mmCIF file of C-alpha atoms in Angstrom:
data_model
loop_
_atom_site.group_PDB
_atom_site.id
_atom_site.type_symbol
_atom_site.label_atom_id
_atom_site.label_comp_id
_atom_site.label_asym_id
_atom_site.label_seq_id
_atom_site.Cartn_x
_atom_site.Cartn_y
_atom_site.Cartn_z
ATOM 1 C CA MET A 1 -93.997 11.327 50.283
ATOM 2 C CA ILE A 2 -91.187 9.720 52.296
ATOM 3 C CA LYS A 3 -91.523 10.183 56.034
ATOM 4 C CA TRP A 4 -88.540 10.852 58.292
ATOM 5 C CA SER A 5 -89.283 7.604 60.093
ATOM 6 C CA ASN A 6 -88.888 5.684 56.807
ATOM 7 C CA LEU A 7 -85.836 7.328 55.264
ATOM 8 C CA PRO A 8 -83.403 4.827 53.682
ATOM 9 C CA PHE A 9 -80.547 3.830 55.962
ATOM 10 C CA ASP A 10 -77.868 5.319 53.685
ATOM 11 C CA VAL A 11 -79.588 8.710 53.746
ATOM 12 C CA LEU A 12 -80.069 8.565 57.518
ATOM 13 C CA ALA A 13 -76.461 7.505 58.056
ATOM 14 C CA LYS A 14 -75.251 10.502 56.059
ATOM 15 C CA ILE A 15 -77.387 12.815 58.193
ATOM 16 C CA PHE A 16 -76.298 11.119 61.418
ATOM 17 C CA SER A 17 -72.624 11.574 60.467
ATOM 18 C CA PHE A 18 -73.076 15.309 61.085
ATOM 19 C CA LEU A 19 -74.404 14.828 64.630
ATOM 20 C CA SER A 20 -72.334 15.088 67.771
ATOM 21 C CA PRO A 21 -72.472 12.048 70.108
ATOM 22 C CA ASP A 22 -74.999 13.582 72.500
ATOM 23 C CA SER A 23 -77.261 14.564 69.574
ATOM 24 C CA LEU A 24 -76.833 11.119 68.011
ATOM 25 C CA ALA A 25 -77.854 9.465 71.284
ATOM 26 C CA ARG A 26 -81.042 11.522 71.342
ATOM 27 C CA ALA A 27 -81.729 10.826 67.649
ATOM 28 C CA ARG A 28 -81.493 7.060 68.036
ATOM 29 C CA SER A 29 -84.134 7.153 70.777
ATOM 30 C CA THR A 30 -86.658 8.787 68.404
ATOM 31 C CA CYS A 31 -87.950 5.575 66.820
ATOM 32 C CA ARG A 32 -87.034 1.947 66.128
ATOM 33 C CA HIS A 33 -86.089 2.730 62.524
ATOM 34 C CA TRP A 34 -83.500 5.353 63.532
ATOM 35 C CA ASN A 35 -82.170 3.173 66.332
ATOM 36 C CA ALA A 36 -81.743 0.253 63.902
ATOM 37 C CA CYS A 37 -79.874 2.517 61.494
ATOM 38 C CA VAL A 38 -77.379 3.541 64.173
ATOM 39 C CA ASP A 39 -76.876 -0.089 65.226
ATOM 40 C CA THR A 40 -76.615 -1.749 61.834
ATOM 41 C CA TYR A 41 -75.495 0.707 59.139
ATOM 42 C CA PRO A 42 -71.701 1.003 58.761
ATOM 43 C CA ILE A 43 -71.462 4.593 59.980
ATOM 44 C CA ALA A 44 -67.902 3.737 60.995
ATOM 45 C CA THR A 45 -66.885 4.656 57.428
ATOM 46 C CA SER A 46 -67.779 8.261 58.288
ATOM 47 C CA PHE A 47 -65.376 8.685 61.233
ATOM 48 C CA ILE A 48 -63.062 10.911 59.222
ATOM 49 C CA LEU A 49 -66.081 13.064 58.307
ATOM 50 C CA LEU A 50 -67.153 13.118 61.936
ATOM 51 C CA SER A 51 -63.786 14.482 63.011
ATOM 52 C CA LEU A 52 -64.037 17.180 60.348
ATOM 53 C CA HIS A 53 -67.614 18.144 61.181
ATOM 54 C CA HIS A 54 -67.115 18.480 64.943
ATOM 55 C CA ARG A 55 -64.550 19.971 67.237
ATOM 56 C CA ALA A 56 -62.875 17.744 69.753
ATOM 57 C CA TRP A 57 -64.447 17.684 73.216
ATOM 58 C CA PHE A 58 -62.546 18.643 76.364
ATOM 59 C CA LEU A 59 -62.517 15.796 78.891
ATOM 60 C CA ALA A 60 -61.623 16.611 82.514
ATOM 61 C CA LEU A 61 -60.553 13.837 84.879
ATOM 62 C CA PRO A 62 -60.272 14.701 88.604
ATOM 63 C CA THR A 63 -56.677 14.193 89.759
ATOM 64 C CA ARG A 64 -57.056 13.949 93.542
ATOM 65 C CA ASN A 65 -60.645 12.835 93.827
ATOM 66 C CA ARG A 66 -60.774 9.101 93.156
ATOM 67 C CA GLY A 67 -64.511 9.182 92.516
ATOM 68 C CA GLN A 68 -65.675 7.163 89.540
ATOM 69 C CA HIS A 69 -66.628 10.023 87.221
ATOM 70 C CA CYS A 70 -65.311 12.575 84.731
ATOM 71 C CA TYR A 71 -66.591 15.719 83.039
ATOM 72 C CA VAL A 72 -66.777 16.535 79.313
ATOM 73 C CA HIS A 73 -67.405 19.851 77.573
ATOM 74 C CA ASN A 74 -69.217 20.005 74.230
ATOM 75 C CA PRO A 75 -67.733 23.078 72.481
ATOM 76 C CA VAL A 76 -70.505 23.271 69.878
ATOM 77 C CA ILE A 77 -73.277 24.084 72.359
ATOM 78 C CA ASP A 78 -70.987 25.092 75.262
ATOM 79 C CA ASN A 79 -72.425 22.474 77.582
ATOM 80 C CA TRP A 80 -70.909 20.244 80.299
ATOM 81 C CA HIS A 81 -71.811 16.571 80.863
ATOM 82 C CA LEU A 82 -71.045 14.202 83.741
ATOM 83 C CA LEU A 83 -69.912 10.681 82.795
ATOM 84 C CA SER A 84 -69.756 7.810 85.238
ATOM 85 C CA LEU A 85 -66.572 5.732 85.302
ATOM 86 C CA ASP A 86 -67.944 3.039 87.594
ATOM 87 C CA PHE A 87 -67.168 0.453 84.885
ATOM 88 C CA LEU A 88 -63.424 0.786 85.586
ATOM 89 C CA PRO A 89 -62.153 -2.198 87.608
ATOM 90 C CA ASP A 90 -59.382 -0.143 89.282
ATOM 91 C CA PRO A 91 -58.580 3.518 89.994
ATOM 92 C CA VAL A 92 -56.616 4.910 87.060
ATOM 93 C CA ARG A 93 -54.405 7.813 86.089
ATOM 94 C CA PRO A 94 -54.775 9.108 82.508
ATOM 95 C CA VAL A 95 -51.747 8.951 80.232
ATOM 96 C CA ALA A 96 -52.919 10.130 76.801
ATOM 97 C CA SER A 97 -55.917 10.325 74.492
ATOM 98 C CA ILE A 98 -55.994 8.241 71.314
ATOM 99 C CA GLY A 99 -58.870 9.445 69.154
ATOM 100 C CA ALA A 100 -61.994 8.499 71.101
ATOM 101 C CA LEU A 101 -60.063 6.369 73.622
ATOM 102 C CA ILE A 102 -58.058 7.169 76.745
ATOM 103 C CA LEU A 103 -54.833 5.382 77.559
ATOM 104 C CA VAL A 104 -54.763 4.962 81.335
ATOM 105 C CA ARG A 105 -52.526 3.486 83.993
ATOM 106 C CA PRO A 106 -54.025 1.740 87.054
ATOM 107 C CA THR A 107 -52.771 3.348 90.268
ATOM 108 C CA ASN A 108 -52.963 0.244 92.457
ATOM 109 C CA CYS A 109 -49.739 -1.206 90.963
ATOM 110 C CA THR A 110 -46.233 0.248 90.972
ATOM 111 C CA VAL A 111 -45.126 -1.740 87.903
ATOM 112 C CA LEU A 112 -46.267 -0.191 84.629
ATOM 113 C CA GLN A 113 -49.559 -1.587 83.344
ATOM 114 C CA LEU A 114 -51.565 0.190 80.641
ATOM 115 C CA ALA A 115 -55.181 -0.043 79.572
ATOM 116 C CA LEU A 116 -57.659 1.555 77.168
ATOM 117 C CA CYS A 117 -61.113 2.876 77.941
ATOM 118 C CA ASN A 118 -63.921 4.661 76.128
ATOM 119 C CA PRO A 119 -65.916 6.698 78.665
ATOM 120 C CA PHE A 120 -68.832 7.022 76.243
ATOM 121 C CA THR A 121 -69.300 3.309 75.496
ATOM 122 C CA ARG A 122 -68.109 2.282 78.994
ATOM 123 C CA GLN A 123 -65.505 -0.130 77.651
ATOM 124 C CA PHE A 124 -62.216 -1.055 79.338
ATOM 125 C CA ARG A 125 -59.388 -3.330 78.217
ATOM 126 C CA TYR A 126 -55.933 -4.012 79.639
ATOM 127 C CA LEU A 127 -53.017 -4.032 77.217
ATOM 128 C CA PRO A 128 -50.630 -6.990 77.497
ATOM 129 C CA MET A 129 -47.855 -6.594 80.056
ATOM 130 C CA SER A 130 -44.606 -5.284 78.580
ATOM 131 C CA ASN A 131 -41.585 -7.552 78.234
ATOM 132 C CA ILE A 132 -39.715 -5.739 81.012
ATOM 133 C CA SER A 133 -41.263 -4.943 84.390
ATOM 134 C CA ARG A 134 -40.402 -1.338 85.184
ATOM 135 C CA THR A 135 -41.576 1.452 87.454
ATOM 136 C CA ASN A 136 -42.032 5.139 86.593
ATOM 137 C CA PRO A 137 -41.039 5.094 82.900
ATOM 138 C CA ALA A 138 -41.905 7.760 80.349
ATOM 139 C CA VAL A 139 -44.730 6.785 77.980
ATOM 140 C CA GLY A 140 -45.181 8.090 74.445
ATOM 141 C CA VAL A 141 -48.012 7.514 71.959
ATOM 142 C CA VAL A 142 -47.900 7.562 68.152
ATOM 143 C CA THR A 143 -51.136 7.380 66.153
ATOM 144 C CA LEU A 144 -50.409 5.677 62.851
ATOM 145 C CA ASP A 145 -53.123 6.703 60.389
ATOM 146 C CA SER A 146 -56.142 8.897 59.633
ATOM 147 C CA VAL A 147 -58.690 6.584 61.316
ATOM 148 C CA GLN A 148 -57.416 7.699 64.712
ATOM 149 C CA HIS A 149 -60.886 9.024 65.613
ATOM 150 C CA GLY A 150 -62.612 5.706 64.899
ATOM 151 C CA PRO A 151 -63.354 2.970 67.442
ATOM 152 C CA ASN A 152 -60.207 0.977 66.540
ATOM 153 C CA PRO A 153 -57.326 3.391 65.894
ATOM 154 C CA ASN A 154 -53.927 2.059 64.869
ATOM 155 C CA PHE A 155 -51.284 3.263 67.299
ATOM 156 C CA SER A 156 -47.981 2.509 69.002
ATOM 157 C CA VAL A 157 -46.990 3.059 72.625
ATOM 158 C CA TYR A 158 -43.319 3.645 73.461
ATOM 159 C CA VAL A 159 -41.962 3.050 76.980
ATOM 160 C CA ALA A 160 -38.552 4.496 77.855
ATOM 161 C CA GLY A 161 -36.530 4.734 81.047
ATOM 162 C CA GLY A 162 -37.920 3.733 84.401
ATOM 163 C CA MET A 163 -36.445 1.462 87.029
ATOM 164 C CA SER A 164 -36.150 -2.313 86.634
ATOM 165 C CA GLU A 165 -34.639 -5.115 88.684
ATOM 166 C CA ALA A 166 -30.834 -5.340 88.484
ATOM 167 C CA PRO A 167 -29.266 -8.765 87.710
ATOM 168 C CA ARG A 168 -27.663 -8.971 91.161
ATOM 169 C CA GLY A 169 -30.574 -7.483 93.056
ATOM 170 C CA GLY A 170 -31.609 -3.922 93.702
ATOM 171 C CA ALA A 171 -32.795 -1.585 90.976
ATOM 172 C CA MET A 172 -31.249 0.030 87.914
ATOM 173 C CA TYR A 173 -32.248 2.498 85.213
ATOM 174 C CA GLU A 174 -33.730 0.506 82.339
ATOM 175 C CA LEU A 175 -32.012 1.208 79.006
ATOM 176 C CA LYS A 176 -34.170 -0.910 76.678
ATOM 177 C CA LEU A 177 -36.818 0.913 74.645
ATOM 178 C CA GLU A 178 -40.080 -1.011 74.173
ATOM 179 C CA MET A 179 -42.920 -0.441 71.740
ATOM 180 C CA TYR A 180 -46.487 -1.786 71.823
ATOM 181 C CA ASP A 181 -48.075 -2.243 68.384
ATOM 182 C CA SER A 182 -51.876 -2.237 68.333
ATOM 183 C CA MET A 183 -51.837 -4.107 65.007
ATOM 184 C CA ASP A 184 -50.438 -7.294 66.545
ATOM 185 C CA ASP A 185 -51.261 -6.530 70.207
ATOM 186 C CA THR A 186 -47.649 -7.239 71.171
ATOM 187 C CA TRP A 187 -44.696 -5.504 72.829
ATOM 188 C CA HIS A 188 -41.316 -5.376 71.054
ATOM 189 C CA VAL A 189 -37.851 -4.226 72.149
ATOM 190 C CA VAL A 190 -36.976 -1.683 69.436
ATOM 191 C CA GLY A 191 -33.820 0.005 70.690
ATOM 192 C CA PHE A 192 -31.868 1.442 73.586
ATOM 193 C CA VAL A 193 -31.870 4.690 75.549
ATOM 194 C CA PRO A 194 -28.592 6.449 76.475
ATOM 195 C CA THR A 195 -28.082 6.386 80.241
ATOM 196 C CA GLU A 196 -28.314 10.184 80.562
ATOM 197 C CA PHE A 197 -31.682 10.190 78.798
ATOM 198 C CA ALA A 198 -32.944 7.178 80.771
ATOM 199 C CA VAL A 199 -32.259 9.037 84.030
ATOM 200 C CA ARG A 200 -34.016 12.189 82.853
ATOM 201 C CA LEU A 201 -36.980 10.216 81.478
ATOM 202 C CA THR A 202 -37.344 8.432 84.820
ATOM 203 C CA VAL A 203 -36.852 11.309 87.245
ATOM 204 C CA TRP A 204 -37.848 14.514 85.466
ATOM 205 C CA THR A 205 -40.360 13.588 82.771
ATOM 206 C CA PRO A 206 -44.144 13.393 83.191
ATOM 207 C CA ASN A 207 -46.137 10.995 81.022
ATOM 208 C CA GLU A 208 -47.136 13.613 78.438
ATOM 209 C CA SER A 209 -45.521 13.147 75.032
ATOM 210 C CA VAL A 210 -45.945 14.671 71.578
ATOM 211 C CA TYR A 211 -45.334 12.981 68.225
ATOM 212 C CA SER A 212 -44.430 15.274 65.344
ATOM 213 C CA ASN A 213 -42.815 14.583 61.954
ATOM 214 C CA GLY A 214 -41.292 11.242 62.903
ATOM 215 C CA VAL A 215 -40.012 12.327 66.334
ATOM 216 C CA LEU A 216 -41.434 11.535 69.776
ATOM 217 C CA TYR A 217 -40.863 14.374 72.249
ATOM 218 C CA TRP A 218 -40.965 14.662 76.043
ATOM 219 C CA MET A 219 -40.563 17.757 78.219
ATOM 220 C CA THR A 220 -38.410 17.557 81.339
ATOM 221 C CA SER A 221 -40.240 18.939 84.361
ATOM 222 C CA ALA A 222 -37.075 20.166 86.115
ATOM 223 C CA ARG A 223 -36.356 23.872 85.891
ATOM 224 C CA ALA A 224 -34.707 24.917 83.693
ATOM 225 C CA TYR A 225 -36.994 23.108 81.250
ATOM 226 C CA SER A 226 -35.637 21.220 78.237
ATOM 227 C CA VAL A 227 -36.902 18.833 75.549
ATOM 228 C CA MET A 228 -35.868 15.287 74.672
ATOM 229 C CA GLY A 229 -36.627 13.810 71.271
ATOM 230 C CA TYR A 230 -36.450 10.281 69.840
ATOM 231 C CA GLU A 231 -36.233 9.957 66.043
ATOM 232 C CA ILE A 232 -38.134 6.733 65.435
ATOM 233 C CA ASP A 233 -36.807 5.765 62.008
ATOM 234 C CA GLY A 234 -33.207 6.705 62.759
ATOM 235 C CA HIS A 235 -33.246 5.424 66.373
ATOM 236 C CA ARG A 236 -31.504 8.609 67.493
ATOM 237 C CA TRP A 237 -31.942 10.615 70.705
ATOM 238 C CA ARG A 238 -31.346 14.333 71.046
ATOM 239 C CA GLY A 239 -31.985 17.114 73.542
ATOM 240 C CA PHE A 240 -32.428 20.873 73.169
ATOM 241 C CA GLY A 241 -33.559 23.888 75.170
ATOM 242 C CA VAL A 242 -36.710 25.996 75.281
ATOM 243 C CA PRO A 243 -37.225 29.787 75.349
ATOM 244 C CA MET A 244 -36.985 31.476 78.767
ATOM 245 C CA ALA A 245 -36.131 28.066 80.211
ATOM 246 C CA ASP A 246 -35.051 29.334 83.650
ATOM 247 C CA LYS A 247 -38.006 31.735 83.966
ATOM 248 C CA LEU A 248 -40.923 29.482 82.995
ATOM 249 C CA GLU A 249 -43.160 28.414 85.878
ATOM 250 C CA PHE A 250 -44.970 25.914 83.690
ATOM 251 C CA ALA A 251 -44.245 24.505 80.232
ATOM 252 C CA ALA A 252 -46.139 22.018 78.050
ATOM 253 C CA LEU A 253 -45.542 20.481 74.631
ATOM 254 C CA LEU A 254 -48.370 20.211 72.094
ATOM 255 C CA TRP A 255 -48.868 19.124 68.504
ATOM 256 C CA HIS A 256 -50.304 22.092 66.633
ATOM 257 C CA ASN A 257 -50.351 23.396 63.065
ATOM 258 C CA GLY A 258 -48.388 20.391 61.841
ATOM 259 C CA GLY A 259 -45.480 20.709 64.238
ATOM 260 C CA LEU A 260 -44.186 20.749 67.787
ATOM 261 C CA THR A 261 -45.523 23.631 69.871
ATOM 262 C CA LEU A 262 -44.539 24.907 73.305
ATOM 263 C CA VAL A 263 -46.808 26.761 75.735
ATOM 264 C CA GLY A 264 -45.275 28.322 78.833
ATOM 265 C CA GLY A 265 -45.911 30.914 81.526
ATOM 266 C CA ALA A 266 -43.093 33.002 83.007
ATOM 267 C CA SER A 267 -42.620 34.399 86.478
ATOM 268 C CA GLU A 268 -43.095 37.937 85.112
ATOM 269 C CA GLY A 269 -46.757 37.090 84.479
ATOM 270 C CA GLU A 270 -46.556 36.498 80.718
ATOM 271 C CA ALA A 271 -47.586 33.329 78.860
ATOM 272 C CA CYS A 272 -46.558 32.590 75.273
ATOM 273 C CA ILE A 273 -46.931 30.033 72.484
ATOM 274 C CA TRP A 274 -43.863 29.060 70.441
ATOM 275 C CA GLY A 275 -43.430 26.794 67.407
ATOM 276 C CA LEU A 276 -40.359 24.655 66.676
ATOM 277 C CA LYS A 277 -38.432 25.595 63.525
ATOM 278 C CA GLU A 278 -35.517 24.005 61.691
ATOM 279 C CA GLY A 279 -32.380 23.547 63.706
ATOM 280 C CA ASP A 280 -34.324 23.116 66.968
ATOM 281 C CA ARG A 281 -35.019 26.870 67.081
ATOM 282 C CA TRP A 282 -38.233 28.302 68.553
ATOM 283 C CA GLY A 283 -40.332 31.081 67.029
ATOM 284 C CA LEU A 284 -42.951 33.104 68.916
ATOM 285 C CA ILE A 285 -46.500 32.472 67.633
ATOM 286 C CA GLN A 286 -48.813 34.166 70.131
ATOM 287 C CA LYS A 287 -49.014 35.741 73.578
ATOM 288 C CA VAL A 288 -51.890 35.042 75.952
ATOM 289 C CA PRO A 289 -53.919 38.260 76.409
ATOM 290 C CA MET A 290 -52.953 39.790 79.749
ATOM 291 C CA GLU A 291 -56.536 40.247 80.989
ATOM 292 C CA MET A 292 -57.436 36.625 80.245
ATOM 293 C CA GLY A 293 -54.221 35.419 81.859
ATOM 294 C CA ARG A 294 -54.933 37.357 85.052
ATOM 295 C CA LYS A 295 -58.500 36.022 85.130
ATOM 296 C CA LEU A 296 -57.271 32.451 84.762
ATOM 297 C CA LEU A 297 -54.549 32.785 87.406
ATOM 298 C CA GLY A 298 -56.838 34.321 90.011
ATOM 299 C CA GLY A 299 -53.891 35.731 91.915
ATOM 300 C CA LYS A 300 -51.816 32.530 91.706
ATOM 301 C CA SER A 301 -48.681 31.780 89.699
ATOM 302 C CA TRP A 302 -48.419 30.122 86.285
ATOM 303 C CA GLY A 303 -47.158 27.027 88.084
ATOM 304 C CA SER A 304 -50.786 26.100 88.806
ATOM 305 C CA ILE A 305 -51.755 26.078 85.105
ATOM 306 C CA LYS A 306 -51.996 23.120 82.724
ATOM 307 C CA CYS A 307 -52.440 23.008 78.978
ATOM 308 C CA VAL A 308 -53.824 20.727 76.270
ATOM 309 C CA GLY A 309 -53.916 21.272 72.530
ATOM 310 C CA SER A 310 -54.984 19.957 69.136
ATOM 311 C CA GLU A 311 -54.984 21.123 65.536
ATOM 312 C CA GLU A 312 -58.073 23.219 66.198
ATOM 313 C CA ALA A 313 -57.593 24.675 69.682
ATOM 314 C CA ILE A 314 -55.275 25.226 72.654
ATOM 315 C CA TYR A 315 -56.786 25.262 76.163
ATOM 316 C CA LEU A 316 -55.124 26.652 79.290
ATOM 317 C CA TYR A 317 -56.915 25.562 82.447
ATOM 318 C CA LYS A 318 -56.596 25.097 86.208
ATOM 319 C CA GLU A 319 -59.461 23.641 88.273
ATOM 320 C CA LEU A 320 -62.764 22.351 86.934
ATOM 321 C CA GLY A 321 -64.682 25.479 87.922
ATOM 322 C CA SER A 322 -62.028 28.120 87.276
ATOM 323 C CA GLY A 323 -62.678 28.590 83.564
ATOM 324 C CA MET A 324 -60.362 28.165 80.567
ATOM 325 C CA VAL A 325 -58.435 30.445 78.225
ATOM 326 C CA VAL A 326 -58.826 29.130 74.672
ATOM 327 C CA TRP A 327 -57.030 29.960 71.443
ATOM 328 C CA ARG A 328 -59.227 28.467 68.738
ATOM 329 C CA GLU A 329 -59.617 28.343 64.997
ATOM 330 C CA MET A 330 -62.670 30.242 63.779
ATOM 331 C CA GLU A 331 -65.395 28.579 61.723
ATOM 332 C CA GLU A 332 -64.239 30.219 58.496
ATOM 333 C CA LYS A 333 -60.805 28.547 58.972
ATOM 334 C CA ALA A 334 -59.067 31.805 58.086
ATOM 335 C CA ARG A 335 -58.043 33.078 61.516
ATOM 336 C CA TRP A 336 -57.611 32.203 65.163
ATOM 337 C CA ALA A 337 -59.014 34.082 68.159
ATOM 338 C CA TRP A 338 -58.891 34.036 71.961
ATOM 339 C CA PHE A 339 -61.948 33.028 73.999
ATOM 340 C CA TRP A 340 -62.910 32.523 77.613
ATOM 341 C CA ILE A 341 -64.900 29.374 78.489
ATOM 342 C CA GLU A 342 -66.634 29.276 81.839
ATOM 343 C CA GLY A 343 -65.765 26.391 84.136
ATOM 344 C CA CYS A 344 -68.140 23.669 85.203
ATOM 345 C CA HIS A 345 -70.148 24.803 88.246
ATOM 346 C CA SER A 346 -73.324 22.719 87.933
ATOM 347 C CA ILE A 347 -74.770 19.935 85.768
ATOM 348 C CA GLY A 348 -78.488 19.279 85.609
ATOM 349 C CA GLY A 349 -79.086 21.698 88.442
ATOM 350 C CA ASN A 350 -76.634 19.919 90.762
ATOM 351 C CA GLN A 351 -73.616 21.829 92.029
ATOM 352 C CA VAL A 352 -70.206 20.497 90.974
ATOM 353 C CA PRO A 353 -67.174 20.780 93.301
ATOM 354 C CA ASN A 354 -64.189 22.780 92.066
ATOM 355 C CA LEU A 355 -61.718 19.918 91.598
ATOM 356 C CA PRO A 356 -58.138 19.846 90.272
ATOM 357 C CA ILE A 357 -58.281 18.135 86.884
ATOM 358 C CA LYS A 358 -56.235 16.681 84.056
ATOM 359 C CA GLY A 359 -57.599 17.595 80.623
ATOM 360 C CA PHE A 360 -57.573 15.820 77.259
ATOM 361 C CA PHE A 361 -59.133 16.308 73.854
ATOM 362 C CA LEU A 362 -61.382 13.517 72.547
ATOM 363 C CA HIS A 363 -63.377 13.005 69.372
ATOM 364 C CA PRO A 364 -66.093 10.973 71.090
ATOM 365 C CA ASN A 365 -68.053 8.241 69.384
ATOM 366 C CA LEU A 366 -70.649 5.733 70.497
ATOM 367 C CA PHE A 367 -69.241 2.762 68.601
ATOM 368 C CA PRO A 368 -67.460 0.031 70.620
ATOM 369 C CA PHE A 369 -63.826 -0.781 70.002
ATOM 370 C CA THR A 370 -63.121 -4.428 69.152
ATOM 371 C CA PHE A 371 -59.342 -4.991 69.430
#
């Protein structure tokens, strides 16, 4: 009879591919044989399976508190974890998630500098400086293939707009579009931004971007809201409106169900989800249940709400302890339903302060990135 402690590595690796990172960490501490399997067997080939077997985790980074920590929610067992970020050399502001990694921007420098970190493996790496020194540009991320959830995803980072030094002194809006390619670890100038778009990208656009069907999108934060899109292959820029643009108190772009999706809350107390159709037209997909919306708002306006989404779920949230409204795909993959997830109030018996947060979805893994 074969004992669990002596199972062949290929069998163990198959079993381990179904475990979430916290369960895998506990499994590897069971015995030397299991620990050796995790360290030596090429489980990296199962990253696509891992992303299919497990929902993405919600990662919450405090926005005002510069403490070296973050919080993650495991949706499978509905449990919160505290992760230390004391390995970061500088305070950072998150920009985007890339599979299991977070693209961050150090806050101790006004000129754009980007870096990658994995909060689970405690790794940090600066990206090379871009060709043009600029302040406050818009940043967009494009993941290039299906191994995006592995330790070394292939991706591109686009930087548009921002202010750079003028030839005769002073500052000017930067019109060159730059792209970082993770394959060659190099920045390239790939095009130009019309002046009108460069101004809007610099002044009215937060860092959040969405890539969908060959187009990189940004939402302008000025009311009335609008969308800017850059067609990568055609090198074309375009802008278009959003539903209820002058009434929305918050609006966020997401990639969902294979296309661009808009989530917004209006001053009348209603929040909706729209999908982009042909001809830059929007179609209503869902409305947030009124009772859940009121519970989330807690007497405040929709302007205090943030949103993050993926193929499998859309989360609306506020502070760490205020709870989240979730629209999520059911296990049978046939329908979607609304849920309420309680906020993080304590971890390991220790009370957690109710902090303002910025949320991301991650498919965590415990394998170090090497690029």
